[in-house]
Amino acid sequence: MKPCLICSQDVEPFISFGRMPIANGFLEAGDFADEYFFELRAGFCERCRMVQLTELVDRERMFHDNYPFFSSTSTRMAIHFESFAHEVISRRIGGDDPFVVEIGSNDGIMLRHFASAGIRHLGIEPSANVAAAAQAKGIRTVCRFFDAELAREIVAEHGQADAFLGANVMCHIPYLHSVLEGIEILLKPSGHVLFEDPYLADIIAKTAYDQIYDEHAFYFSLASVQYLFSRHGMEVVDIQPQNVHGGSMRYVIARRGVHPVSAAVRFLADKEKAQGLDRRVTFNDFRVRVERSRDELLSLLRKIKKEGKSVAGYAATSKSTTVLNYCGITPELLPYICDTTPLKQGRFSPGMHIPIRPYEEFKNRFPDYALLFGWNHAEEIMAKEEAFVAGGGKWILYVPEVHIQ
Ligand code: SAH
Ligand code: TMP
Ligand code: ZN
C-alpha cells in the first residue's frame, strides 16, 4: 500500500511489471554494471480515481542534459502541435500582448509557432540538451522543473499568463499539487490551461500496457483530472480526444465559474462510468489481458527464431523498455532495434541490452519481421516503409493484441 499522490488514500497496485530500468536509460557498453532498477507497479485510487505508479524514480535520473527524446523526430507530431498552437492562438488567447507558458516544451515543437507569430512565450524544460535545441531556434526557454516557486518568479518577470500549456508532461510530474499551485499563481483570472496526455480509457481498451513506465507517474481520466483541479478552484470546461500516442485526451481548464462547461465534458464523464474506469475490477481485467499479451509475444518471437527467420525491433521507444523487460525479450530473440535518434544509436536498450542501430540498417537490409515498438506512429512509419512490406516483410504488433500484419 502506498498513499495516493493526489488524495493520500491508500493505493494498492493492480499490476506489477517486476524489476525495471529507466525507460530512456540507453546505455554505453561499459555502463551495464551500474544500471539502476526499480519495481514498476501501478495502482488505482478508489477515492480520487487516479491511476498512478506506486514506486517513483527521482526526476534527475530521467530528465537531464542527455535526455534522448527529441519531440521533433516525428513529422506527424510536428503537424499535430502546429494545429494545437493554432487552436490556442485562434480560440484561447487574444487582447493586447498575450503571454503563453508551456511546460515540457522539449525542442520547441509547439512553441515555435508562437515564436514565429510574434507571441510572447516561455518554455519550461528541465532537460538541458533538448532545451538548448529550442533556444537555438530562438524559442525562449528556461531550463528548470516547473513548480509553484518558479511560477512566482515567472509572474514577477513577465506577468500572468493567458494560457498554460503542456503535452505529455503533466503525467510525468508526481508533485502535481505544486504544479497546480503554480498554475493558480501564474494564470490570469480568465486564462486557460490546455494539456494533453495518453488517455486512460484508450490504454485500458487497447491493452497498451507499454504506456506504463517510470516517466509516466499518472494515467489520467476525466474523472481524476476533475478531482485534481477541483482541489485548486479550477474545472474542466472542455475535452478534445486526440488521435496521437495511441489515444490522448486534451483537457481545457479554467478557474471555476469563469467559462461555460461544454456538453462534451458531461458526455465523457458518463462514458467513463460506462467503461468502468471508476471500478477496480476493470484494472484487474486489464492485468489478465497484459499477462496474455506477454505470453503471446514471447511465443511468437520464439517461433520466428525456431523457423530461422530474421527479426528486428523498429523504433527504440521509451515504451519498448516496459515490453522488453516485462516479457523478458533478450538479444537472442531480438538481435537489434533500429532507431532514427543519433543519441540512441550505438547504445544498448535499458535492462535487456539489445543493441540500438541506425535506422539506415533497416532500410539497407530488411529483416523478415519488424517488431513495431513505435506503434503509436504506425501510420507514419508504415507509409514510409512500403518497400519493406512489398519485399515480403511483415510487421509484428502487440497493441491492441499480438498480431502479424
Ligand atoms: N511536449 C513534448 C515533450 C514531451 S516529453 C511532446 O509532447 O513531445 C516530456 C518533457 O517534459 C521532457 O522534455 C522533460 O524534460 C519535461 N519535463 C519533465 N518534468 C518536467 C517538469 N516538472 N516541468 C517541466 N518540464 C518537465
Ligand atoms: P515515442 O513513442 O516515445 O514517441 O518514441 C519515439 C522513438 O521512435 C524515437 O526514438 C524515434 C523513433 N522513431 C523512429 O525510429 N522512426 C520513425 O519513423 C519514428 C516516427 C520514430
Ligand atoms: Zn487518490
Tab-separated table of C-alpha atoms and ligand atoms in Angstrom:
chain	number	residue	atom	x	y	z
A	1	MET	CA	0.000	0.000	0.000
A	2	LYS	CA	1.179	3.492	-0.870
A	3	PRO	CA	-0.507	6.846	-0.203
A	4	CYS	CA	-2.218	8.267	-3.306
A	5	LEU	CA	-0.101	11.037	-4.838
A	6	ILE	CA	-3.241	13.137	-5.226
A	7	CYS	CA	-5.542	12.459	-2.234
A	8	SER	CA	-3.358	10.409	0.197
A	9	GLN	CA	-5.769	7.457	0.394
A	10	ASP	CA	-4.048	4.038	0.466
A	11	VAL	CA	-3.475	2.667	-3.034
A	12	GLU	CA	-2.811	-0.988	-3.733
A	13	PRO	CA	-1.089	-1.932	-7.021
A	14	PHE	CA	-3.234	-3.779	-9.557
A	15	ILE	CA	-0.256	-4.704	-11.730
A	16	SER	CA	3.439	-5.310	-11.231
A	17	PHE	CA	5.915	-5.495	-14.103
A	18	GLY	CA	8.801	-6.518	-11.874
A	19	ARG	CA	12.293	-5.059	-11.914
A	20	MET	CA	12.521	-2.255	-14.458
A	21	PRO	CA	15.306	0.061	-15.609
A	22	ILE	CA	14.886	3.724	-16.624
A	23	ALA	CA	12.790	3.693	-19.830
A	24	ASN	CA	15.006	6.208	-21.617
A	25	GLY	CA	18.212	4.998	-19.951
A	26	PHE	CA	20.026	3.845	-23.099
A	27	LEU	CA	23.456	2.579	-22.070
A	28	GLU	CA	27.027	2.530	-23.308
A	29	ALA	CA	28.587	-0.948	-23.286
A	30	GLY	CA	30.661	-0.112	-20.193
A	31	ASP	CA	27.678	1.015	-18.106
A	32	PHE	CA	25.806	-2.254	-17.630
A	33	ALA	CA	27.115	-2.957	-14.129
A	34	ASP	CA	25.837	0.363	-12.704
A	35	GLU	CA	22.376	0.168	-14.193
A	36	TYR	CA	19.574	1.418	-11.936
A	37	PHE	CA	16.435	-0.669	-11.411
A	38	PHE	CA	13.162	-0.161	-9.533
A	39	GLU	CA	9.863	-2.055	-9.147
A	40	LEU	CA	7.388	-0.892	-11.785
A	41	ARG	CA	3.879	-1.106	-10.323
A	42	ALA	CA	0.666	0.767	-10.988
A	43	GLY	CA	-2.350	1.256	-8.742
A	44	PHE	CA	-5.854	2.739	-8.901
A	45	CYS	CA	-7.095	5.093	-6.186
A	46	GLU	CA	-10.695	4.251	-5.431
A	47	ARG	CA	-11.253	7.655	-3.871
A	48	CYS	CA	-9.956	10.149	-6.460
A	49	ARG	CA	-9.840	7.636	-9.375
A	50	MET	CA	-6.234	8.418	-10.259
A	51	VAL	CA	-4.236	5.595	-11.804
A	52	GLN	CA	-0.612	6.067	-10.816
A	53	LEU	CA	2.768	4.458	-10.235
A	54	THR	CA	3.246	3.279	-6.689
A	55	GLU	CA	7.073	3.452	-6.846
A	56	LEU	CA	8.716	6.576	-8.242
A	57	VAL	CA	12.107	7.276	-9.751
A	58	ASP	CA	13.953	10.514	-8.847
A	59	ARG	CA	13.322	13.063	-11.580
A	60	GLU	CA	17.024	13.830	-12.075
A	61	ARG	CA	17.569	10.205	-13.159
A	62	MET	CA	15.106	10.718	-16.011
A	63	PHE	CA	15.389	14.366	-17.093
A	64	HIS	CA	18.907	15.683	-17.509
A	65	ASP	CA	21.386	17.070	-20.036
A	66	ASN	CA	21.401	13.832	-22.020
A	67	TYR	CA	17.646	13.243	-22.376
A	68	PRO	CA	17.296	11.219	-25.576
A	69	PHE	CA	13.720	12.093	-26.569
A	70	PHE	CA	13.518	14.899	-29.148
A	71	SER	CA	9.873	15.654	-29.935
A	72	SER	CA	10.584	16.862	-33.462
A	73	THR	CA	11.719	13.408	-34.665
A	74	SER	CA	8.108	12.698	-35.642
A	75	THR	CA	6.730	14.713	-38.548
A	76	ARG	CA	3.214	13.622	-37.634
A	77	MET	CA	3.669	15.108	-34.152
A	78	ALA	CA	5.067	18.290	-35.681
A	79	ILE	CA	1.806	18.680	-37.627
A	80	HIS	CA	-0.207	17.832	-34.520
A	81	PHE	CA	1.497	20.549	-32.474
A	82	GLU	CA	1.072	23.092	-35.233
A	83	SER	CA	-2.677	22.587	-35.004
A	84	PHE	CA	-2.557	22.630	-31.165
A	85	ALA	CA	-0.759	26.001	-31.354
A	86	HIS	CA	-3.320	27.341	-33.799
A	87	GLU	CA	-6.204	26.257	-31.586
A	88	VAL	CA	-4.640	28.249	-28.739
A	89	ILE	CA	-3.884	31.289	-30.895
A	90	SER	CA	-7.295	31.427	-32.564
A	91	ARG	CA	-9.560	30.430	-29.652
A	92	ARG	CA	-7.866	30.747	-26.278
A	93	ILE	CA	-5.772	33.895	-26.253
A	94	GLY	CA	-6.347	37.393	-27.507
A	95	GLY	CA	-6.222	41.001	-26.421
A	96	ASP	CA	-3.101	43.019	-26.075
A	97	ASP	CA	0.255	41.254	-25.992
A	98	PRO	CA	-0.809	37.798	-24.776
A	99	PHE	CA	1.649	35.584	-22.906
A	100	VAL	CA	1.826	31.792	-23.192
A	101	VAL	CA	3.748	29.353	-20.988
A	102	GLU	CA	4.421	25.766	-21.963
A	103	ILE	CA	5.942	23.177	-19.640
A	104	GLY	CA	7.863	20.220	-21.067
A	105	SER	CA	8.391	22.276	-24.213
A	106	ASN	CA	11.256	19.978	-25.274
A	107	ASP	CA	12.898	21.080	-28.550
A	108	GLY	CA	10.227	23.711	-29.188
A	109	ILE	CA	7.970	21.587	-31.385
A	110	MET	CA	4.887	23.604	-30.321
A	111	LEU	CA	6.271	26.927	-29.095
A	112	ARG	CA	7.979	27.657	-32.415
A	113	HIS	CA	4.548	28.550	-33.796
A	114	PHE	CA	4.076	31.178	-31.075
A	115	ALA	CA	7.608	32.470	-31.669
A	116	SER	CA	7.019	32.828	-35.415
A	117	ALA	CA	3.681	34.586	-34.780
A	118	GLY	CA	5.494	37.070	-32.524
A	119	ILE	CA	3.537	35.968	-29.437
A	120	ARG	CA	5.217	36.315	-26.042
A	121	HIS	CA	6.064	32.808	-24.874
A	122	LEU	CA	8.160	30.927	-22.358
A	123	GLY	CA	9.103	27.262	-22.409
A	124	ILE	CA	9.926	25.442	-19.170
A	125	GLU	CA	12.155	22.487	-19.997
A	126	PRO	CA	14.454	20.866	-17.417
A	127	SER	CA	16.348	18.589	-19.819
A	128	ALA	CA	19.235	20.850	-20.849
A	129	ASN	CA	20.068	19.264	-24.209
A	130	VAL	CA	16.529	19.451	-25.593
A	131	ALA	CA	16.062	22.935	-24.057
A	132	ALA	CA	19.220	24.040	-25.900
A	133	ALA	CA	17.757	22.754	-29.182
A	134	ALA	CA	14.747	25.040	-28.620
A	135	GLN	CA	16.889	28.020	-27.628
A	136	ALA	CA	18.935	27.562	-30.811
A	137	LYS	CA	15.704	28.096	-32.766
A	138	GLY	CA	15.049	31.381	-30.961
A	139	ILE	CA	12.421	29.967	-28.600
A	140	ARG	CA	12.553	31.464	-25.100
A	141	THR	CA	13.196	28.530	-22.771
A	142	VAL	CA	14.045	28.265	-19.083
A	143	CYS	CA	15.902	25.104	-18.112
A	144	ARG	CA	14.044	24.280	-14.866
A	145	PHE	CA	11.387	21.954	-13.446
A	146	PHE	CA	8.053	23.764	-13.186
A	147	ASP	CA	6.575	24.208	-9.716
A	148	ALA	CA	4.925	26.909	-7.574
A	149	GLU	CA	8.228	28.630	-6.804
A	150	LEU	CA	9.115	29.005	-10.483
A	151	ALA	CA	5.580	30.273	-11.194
A	152	ARG	CA	6.163	33.152	-8.750
A	153	GLU	CA	9.419	34.042	-10.489
A	154	ILE	CA	7.767	33.976	-13.914
A	155	VAL	CA	4.942	36.287	-12.770
A	156	ALA	CA	7.462	38.701	-11.246
A	157	GLU	CA	9.364	38.890	-14.518
A	158	HIS	CA	6.690	38.534	-17.206
A	159	GLY	CA	3.309	38.980	-15.525
A	160	GLN	CA	0.476	36.430	-15.581
A	161	ALA	CA	-0.153	34.085	-18.498
A	162	ASP	CA	-3.160	33.882	-20.819
A	163	ALA	CA	-2.542	30.209	-21.472
A	164	PHE	CA	-0.674	27.447	-19.671
A	165	LEU	CA	0.147	24.537	-21.957
A	166	GLY	CA	1.567	21.044	-21.598
A	167	ALA	CA	1.708	17.979	-23.812
A	168	ASN	CA	2.853	14.633	-22.493
A	169	VAL	CA	4.308	16.274	-19.426
A	170	MET	CA	1.632	16.669	-16.733
A	171	CYS	CA	1.545	12.884	-16.407
A	172	HIS	CA	5.317	12.993	-15.810
A	173	ILE	CA	5.110	15.096	-12.631
A	174	PRO	CA	4.362	13.274	-9.348
A	175	TYR	CA	4.186	16.515	-7.299
A	176	LEU	CA	1.151	17.782	-9.222
A	177	HIS	CA	-0.246	19.829	-6.325
A	178	SER	CA	2.782	22.122	-6.523
A	179	VAL	CA	2.259	22.401	-10.288
A	180	LEU	CA	-1.388	23.328	-9.734
A	181	GLU	CA	-0.469	25.896	-7.076
A	182	GLY	CA	1.908	27.272	-9.707
A	183	ILE	CA	-0.919	27.437	-12.236
A	184	GLU	CA	-3.128	29.278	-9.718
A	185	ILE	CA	-0.365	31.865	-9.327
A	186	LEU	CA	0.547	32.088	-12.984
A	187	LEU	CA	-2.790	32.089	-14.781
A	188	LYS	CA	-4.758	35.271	-15.486
A	189	PRO	CA	-8.286	35.205	-13.981
A	190	SER	CA	-9.817	34.373	-17.370
A	191	GLY	CA	-6.877	32.284	-18.642
A	192	HIS	CA	-6.932	28.722	-19.927
A	193	VAL	CA	-4.939	25.618	-19.156
A	194	LEU	CA	-4.679	23.189	-22.065
A	195	PHE	CA	-2.884	19.935	-21.586
A	196	GLU	CA	-2.943	16.503	-23.161
A	197	ASP	CA	-1.633	13.087	-22.220
A	198	PRO	CA	-2.273	9.453	-23.173
A	199	TYR	CA	-5.854	8.725	-22.129
A	200	LEU	CA	-6.552	6.005	-19.581
A	201	ALA	CA	-9.611	4.677	-21.432
A	202	ASP	CA	-7.506	4.057	-24.555
A	203	ILE	CA	-4.693	2.429	-22.574
A	204	ILE	CA	-7.184	0.040	-20.971
A	205	ALA	CA	-9.236	-0.647	-24.108
A	206	LYS	CA	-6.122	-1.320	-26.222
A	207	THR	CA	-4.186	-3.195	-23.517
A	208	ALA	CA	-1.441	-0.628	-24.186
A	209	TYR	CA	0.499	-1.593	-21.081
A	210	ASP	CA	3.716	-0.206	-22.555
A	211	GLN	CA	2.469	3.296	-21.729
A	212	ILE	CA	3.310	2.345	-18.142
A	213	TYR	CA	6.940	3.266	-17.379
A	214	ASP	CA	8.953	5.387	-14.955
A	215	GLU	CA	8.296	8.786	-16.582
A	216	HIS	CA	4.526	8.299	-16.575
A	217	ALA	CA	3.578	8.766	-12.935
A	218	PHE	CA	-0.115	9.222	-13.871
A	219	TYR	CA	-2.640	7.766	-16.346
A	220	PHE	CA	-5.360	10.399	-16.477
A	221	SER	CA	-9.097	10.085	-16.931
A	222	LEU	CA	-11.554	12.976	-16.982
A	223	ALA	CA	-12.743	11.945	-13.509
A	224	SER	CA	-9.264	12.045	-11.966
A	225	VAL	CA	-8.376	15.324	-13.702
A	226	GLN	CA	-11.640	16.874	-12.481
A	227	TYR	CA	-10.899	15.812	-8.911
A	228	LEU	CA	-7.340	17.169	-9.055
A	229	PHE	CA	-8.247	20.587	-10.470
A	230	SER	CA	-11.314	20.970	-8.244
A	231	ARG	CA	-8.942	20.968	-5.278
A	232	HIS	CA	-7.394	24.138	-6.719
A	233	GLY	CA	-10.521	26.103	-7.604
A	234	MET	CA	-10.487	25.105	-11.269
A	235	GLU	CA	-12.662	22.974	-13.535
A	236	VAL	CA	-12.514	21.151	-16.855
A	237	VAL	CA	-14.505	23.229	-19.367
A	238	ASP	CA	-13.860	21.162	-22.477
A	239	ILE	CA	-12.263	17.921	-23.626
A	240	GLN	CA	-10.934	17.051	-27.062
A	241	PRO	CA	-9.874	13.475	-27.876
A	242	GLN	CA	-6.632	13.346	-29.889
A	243	ASN	CA	-5.559	10.668	-32.304
A	244	VAL	CA	-1.893	10.633	-31.239
A	245	HIS	CA	0.182	8.370	-28.966
A	246	GLY	CA	-2.404	5.646	-29.307
A	247	GLY	CA	-5.212	7.859	-27.992
A	248	SER	CA	-4.720	11.030	-25.983
A	249	MET	CA	-7.103	13.434	-24.291
A	250	ARG	CA	-6.757	17.199	-24.312
A	251	TYR	CA	-8.272	18.905	-21.268
A	252	VAL	CA	-9.247	22.570	-21.372
A	253	ILE	CA	-9.385	24.003	-17.860
A	254	ALA	CA	-10.245	27.357	-16.325
A	255	ARG	CA	-10.922	28.889	-12.942
A	256	ARG	CA	-14.268	27.657	-11.636
A	257	GLY	CA	-17.303	29.530	-12.973
A	258	VAL	CA	-15.407	31.746	-15.429
A	259	HIS	CA	-16.092	29.884	-18.687
A	260	PRO	CA	-19.051	27.648	-19.651
A	261	VAL	CA	-18.608	23.875	-19.386
A	262	SER	CA	-19.197	22.117	-22.722
A	263	ALA	CA	-21.667	19.252	-23.131
A	264	ALA	CA	-18.732	17.049	-24.221
A	265	VAL	CA	-17.443	17.092	-20.636
A	266	ARG	CA	-20.696	15.716	-19.196
A	267	PHE	CA	-20.923	13.177	-22.005
A	268	LEU	CA	-17.395	11.870	-21.374
A	269	ALA	CA	-17.999	11.660	-17.618
A	270	ASP	CA	-20.947	9.314	-18.276
A	271	LYS	CA	-18.955	7.329	-20.821
A	272	GLU	CA	-16.108	6.742	-18.354
A	273	LYS	CA	-18.559	5.312	-15.836
A	274	ALA	CA	-19.979	3.002	-18.508
A	275	GLN	CA	-16.419	1.900	-19.304
A	276	GLY	CA	-15.837	1.050	-15.650
A	277	LEU	CA	-12.953	3.485	-15.160
A	278	ASP	CA	-14.256	4.038	-11.634
A	279	ARG	CA	-14.016	0.365	-10.672
A	280	ARG	CA	-11.087	-1.758	-9.577
A	281	VAL	CA	-12.296	-4.810	-11.479
A	282	THR	CA	-11.584	-3.006	-14.779
A	283	PHE	CA	-7.907	-2.794	-13.866
A	284	ASN	CA	-7.752	-6.392	-12.671
A	285	ASP	CA	-9.184	-7.491	-16.038
A	286	PHE	CA	-6.554	-5.329	-17.743
A	287	ARG	CA	-3.826	-7.197	-15.853
A	288	VAL	CA	-5.121	-10.540	-17.126
A	289	ARG	CA	-5.003	-9.260	-20.732
A	290	VAL	CA	-1.492	-7.885	-20.220
A	291	GLU	CA	-0.237	-11.258	-18.982
A	292	ARG	CA	-1.786	-12.962	-22.000
A	293	SER	CA	-0.214	-10.407	-24.356
A	294	ARG	CA	3.218	-11.045	-22.814
A	295	ASP	CA	2.910	-14.822	-23.246
A	296	GLU	CA	1.743	-14.485	-26.849
A	297	LEU	CA	4.504	-12.085	-27.878
A	298	LEU	CA	7.162	-14.268	-26.332
A	299	SER	CA	5.919	-17.430	-28.052
A	300	LEU	CA	5.687	-15.626	-31.391
A	301	LEU	CA	9.313	-14.464	-31.148
A	302	ARG	CA	10.420	-17.972	-30.143
A	303	LYS	CA	8.575	-19.437	-33.120
A	304	ILE	CA	10.228	-16.962	-35.516
A	305	LYS	CA	13.647	-17.834	-34.138
A	306	LYS	CA	12.952	-21.559	-34.470
A	307	GLU	CA	11.944	-21.055	-38.090
A	308	GLY	CA	15.284	-19.344	-38.707
A	309	LYS	CA	13.667	-16.073	-39.797
A	310	SER	CA	15.216	-12.690	-39.003
A	311	VAL	CA	13.564	-10.067	-36.820
A	312	ALA	CA	14.475	-6.523	-35.802
A	313	GLY	CA	12.883	-4.004	-33.479
A	314	TYR	CA	11.609	-0.810	-35.120
A	315	ALA	CA	11.990	2.393	-33.013
A	316	ALA	CA	13.659	2.263	-29.600
A	317	THR	CA	10.770	3.987	-27.871
A	318	SER	CA	10.594	4.539	-24.140
A	319	LYS	CA	7.559	2.233	-24.202
A	320	SER	CA	9.694	-0.597	-25.579
A	321	THR	CA	11.586	-0.753	-22.270
A	322	THR	CA	8.471	-1.997	-20.475
A	323	VAL	CA	7.723	-4.585	-23.170
A	324	LEU	CA	11.280	-5.910	-23.445
A	325	ASN	CA	11.874	-6.218	-19.709
A	326	TYR	CA	8.413	-7.415	-18.719
A	327	CYS	CA	8.306	-10.071	-21.452
A	328	GLY	CA	11.983	-10.973	-20.995
A	329	ILE	CA	12.918	-10.384	-24.638
A	330	THR	CA	16.666	-10.965	-24.829
A	331	PRO	CA	19.109	-10.187	-27.690
A	332	GLU	CA	18.830	-13.888	-28.643
A	333	LEU	CA	15.170	-13.300	-29.547
A	334	LEU	CA	15.571	-9.757	-30.853
A	335	PRO	CA	19.158	-9.103	-32.027
A	336	TYR	CA	18.839	-5.334	-32.603
A	337	ILE	CA	16.491	-2.338	-32.742
A	338	CYS	CA	16.754	0.381	-35.391
A	339	ASP	CA	16.063	3.989	-34.456
A	340	THR	CA	16.455	7.403	-36.079
A	341	THR	CA	17.733	9.185	-32.932
A	342	PRO	CA	21.536	9.647	-33.124
A	343	LEU	CA	21.800	9.745	-29.322
A	344	LYS	CA	20.368	6.228	-29.010
A	345	GLN	CA	22.370	4.673	-31.855
A	346	GLY	CA	25.395	2.618	-30.805
A	347	ARG	CA	23.922	2.302	-27.321
A	348	PHE	CA	22.044	-0.579	-25.713
A	349	SER	CA	18.439	-0.849	-24.636
A	350	PRO	CA	17.799	-0.449	-20.887
A	351	GLY	CA	17.727	-3.727	-18.970
A	352	MET	CA	17.837	-6.182	-21.856
A	353	HIS	CA	20.883	-4.569	-23.525
A	354	ILE	CA	19.706	-5.032	-27.087
A	355	PRO	CA	21.952	-3.049	-29.489
A	356	ILE	CA	20.381	0.089	-30.995
A	357	ARG	CA	21.425	0.525	-34.602
A	358	PRO	CA	20.979	3.401	-37.047
A	359	TYR	CA	17.752	3.419	-38.983
A	360	GLU	CA	19.703	3.025	-42.250
A	361	GLU	CA	20.477	-0.584	-41.328
A	362	PHE	CA	16.817	-1.398	-41.530
A	363	LYS	CA	16.491	0.243	-44.920
A	364	ASN	CA	19.626	-1.415	-46.294
A	365	ARG	CA	18.815	-4.932	-45.118
A	366	PHE	CA	15.162	-5.606	-44.403
A	367	PRO	CA	14.549	-8.329	-41.824
A	368	ASP	CA	11.745	-10.895	-42.330
A	369	TYR	CA	9.846	-9.380	-39.413
A	370	ALA	CA	9.889	-5.973	-37.731
A	371	LEU	CA	8.574	-5.640	-34.194
A	372	LEU	CA	6.972	-2.193	-34.189
A	373	PHE	CA	7.662	-0.550	-30.826
A	374	GLY	CA	6.620	2.799	-32.312
A	375	TRP	CA	3.062	1.519	-32.849
A	376	ASN	CA	1.708	4.940	-31.890
A	377	HIS	CA	3.398	6.234	-35.052
A	378	ALA	CA	2.210	3.247	-37.144
A	379	GLU	CA	0.508	5.308	-39.838
A	380	GLU	CA	3.571	7.489	-40.411
A	381	ILE	CA	6.008	4.573	-40.242
A	382	MET	CA	4.039	2.151	-42.427
A	383	ALA	CA	3.586	4.804	-45.099
A	384	LYS	CA	7.368	5.330	-45.047
A	385	GLU	CA	8.148	1.602	-45.173
A	386	GLU	CA	6.056	0.398	-48.080
A	387	ALA	CA	9.168	-1.180	-49.664
A	388	PHE	CA	9.648	-3.394	-46.584
A	389	VAL	CA	6.181	-4.887	-46.999
A	390	ALA	CA	6.463	-5.041	-50.804
A	391	GLY	CA	9.622	-7.124	-50.347
A	392	GLY	CA	7.729	-9.628	-48.197
A	393	GLY	CA	8.487	-8.091	-44.779
A	394	LYS	CA	5.881	-8.370	-42.041
A	395	TRP	CA	5.074	-6.163	-39.085
A	396	ILE	CA	4.631	-7.584	-35.607
A	397	LEU	CA	2.301	-5.522	-33.446
A	398	TYR	CA	1.242	-6.118	-29.847
A	399	VAL	CA	-1.405	-3.408	-29.493
A	400	PRO	CA	-4.344	-3.928	-29.181
A	401	GLU	CA	-3.288	-7.586	-29.333
A	402	VAL	CA	-0.312	-9.575	-30.581
A	403	HIS	CA	-0.651	-9.977	-34.353
A	404	ILE	CA	1.278	-10.081	-37.616
A	405	GLN	CA	0.327	-7.715	-40.406
B	1	SAH	N1	5.821	18.237	-25.007
B	1	SAH	C1	6.711	17.384	-25.745
B	1	SAH	C2	7.702	16.639	-24.844
B	1	SAH	C3	7.134	15.552	-24.013
B	1	SAH	S1	8.389	14.625	-23.141
B	1	SAH	C4	5.921	16.400	-26.582
B	1	SAH	O1	4.750	16.179	-26.330
B	1	SAH	O2	6.521	15.790	-27.471
B	1	SAH	C5	8.256	15.324	-21.520
B	1	SAH	C6	9.137	16.542	-21.352
B	1	SAH	O3	8.789	17.135	-20.092
B	1	SAH	C7	10.619	16.241	-21.313
B	1	SAH	O4	11.270	17.052	-22.256
B	1	SAH	C8	11.021	16.557	-19.862
B	1	SAH	O5	12.325	17.059	-19.741
B	1	SAH	C9	9.967	17.571	-19.450
B	1	SAH	N2	9.658	17.650	-18.002
B	1	SAH	C10	9.715	16.673	-17.074
B	1	SAH	N3	9.348	17.138	-15.855
B	1	SAH	C11	9.058	18.445	-16.001
B	1	SAH	C12	8.635	19.473	-15.106
B	1	SAH	N4	8.452	19.255	-13.799
B	1	SAH	N5	8.425	20.722	-15.606
B	1	SAH	C13	8.601	20.965	-16.930
B	1	SAH	N6	9.006	20.037	-17.822
B	1	SAH	C14	9.234	18.781	-17.372
B	2	TMP	P1	7.833	7.728	-28.690
B	2	TMP	O1	6.893	6.603	-28.944
B	2	TMP	O2	8.187	7.840	-27.237
B	2	TMP	O3	7.358	8.995	-29.344
B	2	TMP	O4	9.241	7.286	-29.356
B	2	TMP	C1	9.781	7.805	-30.488
B	2	TMP	C2	11.016	6.991	-30.913
B	2	TMP	O5	10.767	6.362	-32.147
B	2	TMP	C3	12.265	7.848	-31.119
B	2	TMP	O6	13.405	7.188	-30.560
B	2	TMP	C4	12.423	7.931	-32.636
B	2	TMP	C5	11.820	6.643	-33.084
B	2	TMP	N1	11.259	6.710	-34.436
B	2	TMP	C6	11.931	6.065	-35.498
B	2	TMP	O7	12.955	5.436	-35.286
B	2	TMP	N2	11.391	6.155	-36.746
B	2	TMP	C7	10.237	6.850	-37.009
B	2	TMP	O8	9.805	6.906	-38.151
B	2	TMP	C8	9.553	7.485	-35.913
B	2	TMP	C9	8.285	8.251	-36.148
B	2	TMP	C10	10.103	7.381	-34.653
B	3	ZN	ZN	-6.436	9.350	-4.629
